[in-house]
Amino acid sequence: KAGVTQTPRYLIKTRGQQVTLSCSPISGHRSVSWYQQTPGQGLQFLFEYFSETQRNKGNFPGRFSGRQFSNSRSEMNVSTLELGDSALYLCASSSDRGPSTDTQYFGPGTRLTVL
Amino acid sequence: AQSVTQPDIHITVSEGASLELRCNYSYGATPYLFWYVQSPGQGLQLLLKYFSGDTLVQGIKGFEAEFKRSQSSFNLRKPSVHWSDAAEYFCAVAAKAAGNKLTFGGGTRVLVKP
């Protein structure tokens, strides 16, 4: 099976712009989660989508949003970019067959640099 | 809310020596526990996980971890380290019935001396 794929792998934006990142989960996986990784804050949970519905949300401002499509692919959007949004954004998928917490498999990440 | 502590930020080991990475968690009940490894510029690869049952868990690449409820710990071990084990290691916890939200420790960077 192909793993989790994320596009693009690298992105450079300027402050105030918005950005959309894409994640394709492992075939058959219905849950997609997003994480932000920075040197200062480490790995932090952004949100989780399951069957096109947001099931969990971390402590990030409303500028961070996401969605999931019927084929389980997911996108996350960051509006009005700030310098502090520079990070590695990781997507993870799980089959979610139960129990309600299942093993998550991570993609390679999208490296976002905000100038 | 759950939390995870990895007390060691950096560890340097000689190739062939044993390795132990510490992980302590805070959670009211028995959580789901994971160890992931991240090589530079890469995503996270799952090494092993503990959901229930045998408290000694075997993973990939020769790693194992032991869940100790009394100490709220889930330490990772490898008997003999290879140069390719140089990477950053993350312990993570998920609460049962709370969806797939992982809380990560700060990570331990492992350097391997020849």
Coordinates of C-alpha atoms in Angstrom, one line a residue:
Chain A
K1 CA 0.0 0.0 0.0
A2 CA 1.2 3.5 -0.7
G3 CA 1.9 5.6 2.4
V4 CA 0.5 9.0 3.3
T5 CA 1.4 11.6 0.8
Q6 CA 1.6 15.3 1.3
T7 CA 1.8 18.1 -1.3
P8 CA 3.7 20.3 -1.7
R9 CA 6.8 19.2 0.2
Y10 CA 8.2 22.7 0.4
L11 CA 6.5 26.1 0.3
I12 CA 7.6 29.7 0.7
K13 CA 5.1 32.4 1.4
T14 CA 5.1 35.9 2.7
R15 CA 3.3 37.3 5.7
G16 CA -0.3 38.0 5.2
Q17 CA -0.8 35.4 2.4
Q18 CA -2.8 32.3 2.8
V19 CA -1.7 28.7 2.1
T20 CA -3.4 25.4 1.4
L21 CA -1.7 22.1 2.2
S22 CA -2.9 18.7 0.9
C23 CA -2.8 15.2 2.4
S24 CA -3.8 11.9 0.8
P25 CA -4.2 9.2 3.4
I26 CA -3.4 5.5 3.1
S27 CA -6.0 3.8 1.0
G28 CA -8.9 2.7 3.2
H29 CA -8.0 5.0 6.1
R30 CA -10.9 7.3 7.1
S31 CA -9.2 9.5 9.8
V32 CA -6.8 12.2 9.0
S33 CA -5.0 14.3 11.6
W34 CA -2.7 17.3 11.2
Y35 CA 0.2 18.3 13.4
Q36 CA 2.5 21.3 13.5
Q37 CA 6.2 20.8 14.3
T38 CA 8.4 23.7 15.3
P39 CA 11.7 23.8 17.2
G40 CA 10.2 25.9 20.0
Q41 CA 6.9 24.2 20.5
G42 CA 7.6 20.7 19.3
L43 CA 4.8 18.6 17.8
Q44 CA 1.3 20.0 18.4
F45 CA -2.0 18.6 17.3
L46 CA -4.0 20.8 15.0
F47 CA -7.2 18.9 14.2
E48 CA -8.6 15.5 13.2
Y49 CA -11.1 14.8 10.5
F50 CA -13.2 11.6 10.2
S51 CA -15.8 11.0 7.5
E52 CA -15.6 14.7 6.5
T53 CA -16.3 15.9 10.0
Q54 CA -13.9 17.6 12.4
R55 CA -13.7 15.3 15.3
N56 CA -11.0 16.8 17.4
K57 CA -9.4 20.3 17.5
G58 CA -6.2 21.5 19.1
N59 CA -5.5 25.0 20.6
F60 CA -4.8 26.9 17.4
P61 CA -6.3 30.2 16.3
G62 CA -9.2 30.2 13.8
R63 CA -6.7 31.1 11.0
F64 CA -6.0 27.4 10.9
S65 CA -8.7 25.4 9.3
G66 CA -9.2 22.2 7.5
R67 CA -11.6 20.0 5.6
Q68 CA -11.9 16.4 4.4
F69 CA -13.4 15.2 1.2
S70 CA -15.5 12.1 0.5
N71 CA -12.4 10.2 -0.6
S72 CA -10.8 11.0 2.8
R73 CA -8.2 13.3 1.3
S74 CA -7.8 16.3 3.5
E75 CA -6.6 19.9 3.1
M76 CA -5.6 22.4 5.7
N77 CA -5.6 26.1 5.2
V78 CA -3.8 28.9 7.0
S79 CA -4.9 32.4 6.4
T80 CA -3.1 35.6 7.1
L81 CA 0.2 33.9 7.6
E82 CA 2.5 35.0 10.4
L83 CA 6.3 34.4 10.7
G84 CA 5.5 32.0 13.6
D85 CA 3.6 29.8 11.2
S86 CA 6.9 28.6 9.7
A87 CA 6.9 24.9 10.5
L88 CA 6.8 21.4 9.3
Y89 CA 3.2 20.4 8.9
L90 CA 2.6 16.7 9.3
C91 CA -0.4 14.7 8.2
A92 CA -1.3 11.3 9.7
S93 CA -3.9 8.8 8.8
S94 CA -5.5 5.9 10.6
S95 CA -8.0 3.2 9.7
D96 CA -10.1 3.9 12.8
R97 CA -11.7 0.5 12.8
G98 CA -11.8 0.7 16.6
P99 CA -10.9 1.1 19.4
S100 CA -11.6 4.8 18.9
T101 CA -7.9 5.5 19.1
D102 CA -6.0 3.7 16.4
T103 CA -2.4 3.8 15.1
Q104 CA -1.5 6.8 13.1
Y105 CA 0.8 6.7 10.1
F106 CA 2.6 9.9 9.2
G107 CA 3.4 11.5 5.9
P108 CA 6.7 13.2 5.1
G109 CA 5.4 16.6 5.9
T110 CA 5.2 20.0 4.2
R111 CA 7.9 22.5 5.1
L112 CA 6.3 26.0 5.2
T113 CA 8.5 29.0 5.4
V114 CA 6.9 32.4 6.0
L115 CA 9.1 35.4 5.0
Chain B
A1 CA -5.2 16.7 30.1
Q2 CA -2.5 14.2 29.3
S3 CA 1.2 15.2 29.1
V4 CA 4.4 13.5 28.1
T5 CA 7.9 14.2 29.4
Q6 CA 11.1 13.0 27.8
P7 CA 13.8 14.1 30.3
D8 CA 16.7 13.7 27.9
I9 CA 17.0 16.2 25.1
H10 CA 20.2 14.6 23.7
I11 CA 21.9 11.2 24.2
T12 CA 25.2 10.1 22.7
V13 CA 25.9 6.4 22.5
S14 CA 28.7 4.4 20.9
E15 CA 27.8 2.1 18.1
G16 CA 27.2 -1.4 19.5
A17 CA 26.3 0.0 22.9
S18 CA 22.8 -0.3 24.5
L19 CA 20.3 2.5 24.4
E20 CA 17.5 3.5 26.7
L21 CA 15.2 6.5 26.2
R22 CA 13.0 7.6 29.0
C23 CA 9.3 8.6 28.7
N24 CA 7.0 9.6 31.5
Y25 CA 3.3 10.4 31.0
S26 CA 0.6 11.9 33.0
Y27 CA -2.9 10.6 32.4
G28 CA -5.7 9.5 34.7
A29 CA -6.2 6.1 33.2
T30 CA -4.2 3.7 31.1
P31 CA -3.4 5.5 27.9
Y32 CA -2.4 4.3 24.5
L33 CA 1.4 4.8 24.2
F34 CA 3.6 5.1 21.1
W35 CA 7.2 5.6 20.1
Y36 CA 8.0 7.3 16.8
V37 CA 11.3 8.0 15.2
Q38 CA 12.1 10.9 12.9
S39 CA 15.1 11.1 10.6
P40 CA 16.3 14.6 9.5
G41 CA 13.8 16.1 7.0
Q42 CA 11.5 13.2 7.3
G43 CA 8.1 12.4 8.8
L44 CA 7.5 10.2 11.8
Q45 CA 7.8 6.4 11.6
L46 CA 6.1 4.2 14.1
L47 CA 8.5 2.0 16.1
L48 CA 6.0 0.4 18.5
K49 CA 2.8 0.9 20.4
Y50 CA 1.1 -0.3 23.6
F51 CA -2.7 -0.5 23.8
S52 CA -3.1 -3.3 26.4
G53 CA -1.9 -6.8 27.4
D54 CA 1.8 -7.7 27.7
T55 CA 3.7 -4.7 29.1
L56 CA 6.8 -5.5 27.1
V57 CA 6.3 -4.5 23.6
Q58 CA 8.5 -5.5 20.6
G59 CA 8.8 -3.1 17.7
I60 CA 10.6 -2.7 14.5
K61 CA 14.4 -2.2 14.0
G62 CA 15.1 -4.2 17.2
F63 CA 13.5 -1.8 19.6
E64 CA 11.4 -2.7 22.6
A65 CA 9.5 -0.7 25.2
E66 CA 8.2 -1.6 28.7
F67 CA 5.0 -0.1 30.1
K68 CA 5.2 0.4 33.9
R69 CA 1.9 1.6 35.3
S70 CA 3.3 2.2 38.8
Q71 CA 6.0 4.6 37.4
S72 CA 3.9 6.1 34.6
S73 CA 6.7 5.3 32.2
F74 CA 7.1 3.8 28.8
N75 CA 10.9 3.6 28.2
L76 CA 12.4 2.6 24.9
R77 CA 15.4 0.2 24.6
K78 CA 17.7 -1.3 22.1
P79 CA 20.4 -3.7 23.0
S80 CA 22.9 -2.8 20.4
V81 CA 22.8 0.5 18.5
H82 CA 23.6 0.9 14.8
W83 CA 24.8 4.1 13.2
S84 CA 21.5 4.3 11.3
D85 CA 19.7 4.7 14.6
A86 CA 20.9 8.3 14.9
A87 CA 17.6 10.2 14.8
E88 CA 15.1 12.0 17.0
Y89 CA 12.7 9.8 19.0
F90 CA 9.3 10.9 20.2
C91 CA 7.1 9.3 22.8
A92 CA 3.4 10.0 22.4
V93 CA 0.2 9.3 24.3
A94 CA -3.4 9.1 23.3
A95 CA -6.4 9.0 25.6
K96 CA -8.9 6.2 25.0
A97 CA -12.2 7.2 23.5
A98 CA -10.8 10.6 22.6
G99 CA -10.2 10.1 18.9
N100 CA -6.8 10.2 17.3
K101 CA -5.2 13.1 19.1
L102 CA -1.6 12.4 20.0
T103 CA 0.2 14.3 22.7
F104 CA 4.0 14.2 22.1
G105 CA 6.9 14.6 24.3
G106 CA 9.7 17.0 23.4
G107 CA 11.8 14.4 21.8
T108 CA 15.2 12.9 22.4
R109 CA 17.9 13.3 19.8
V110 CA 20.2 10.3 19.6
L111 CA 23.8 10.7 18.3
V112 CA 25.8 7.5 17.5
K113 CA 29.6 7.6 17.8
P114 CA 31.6 5.2 15.6

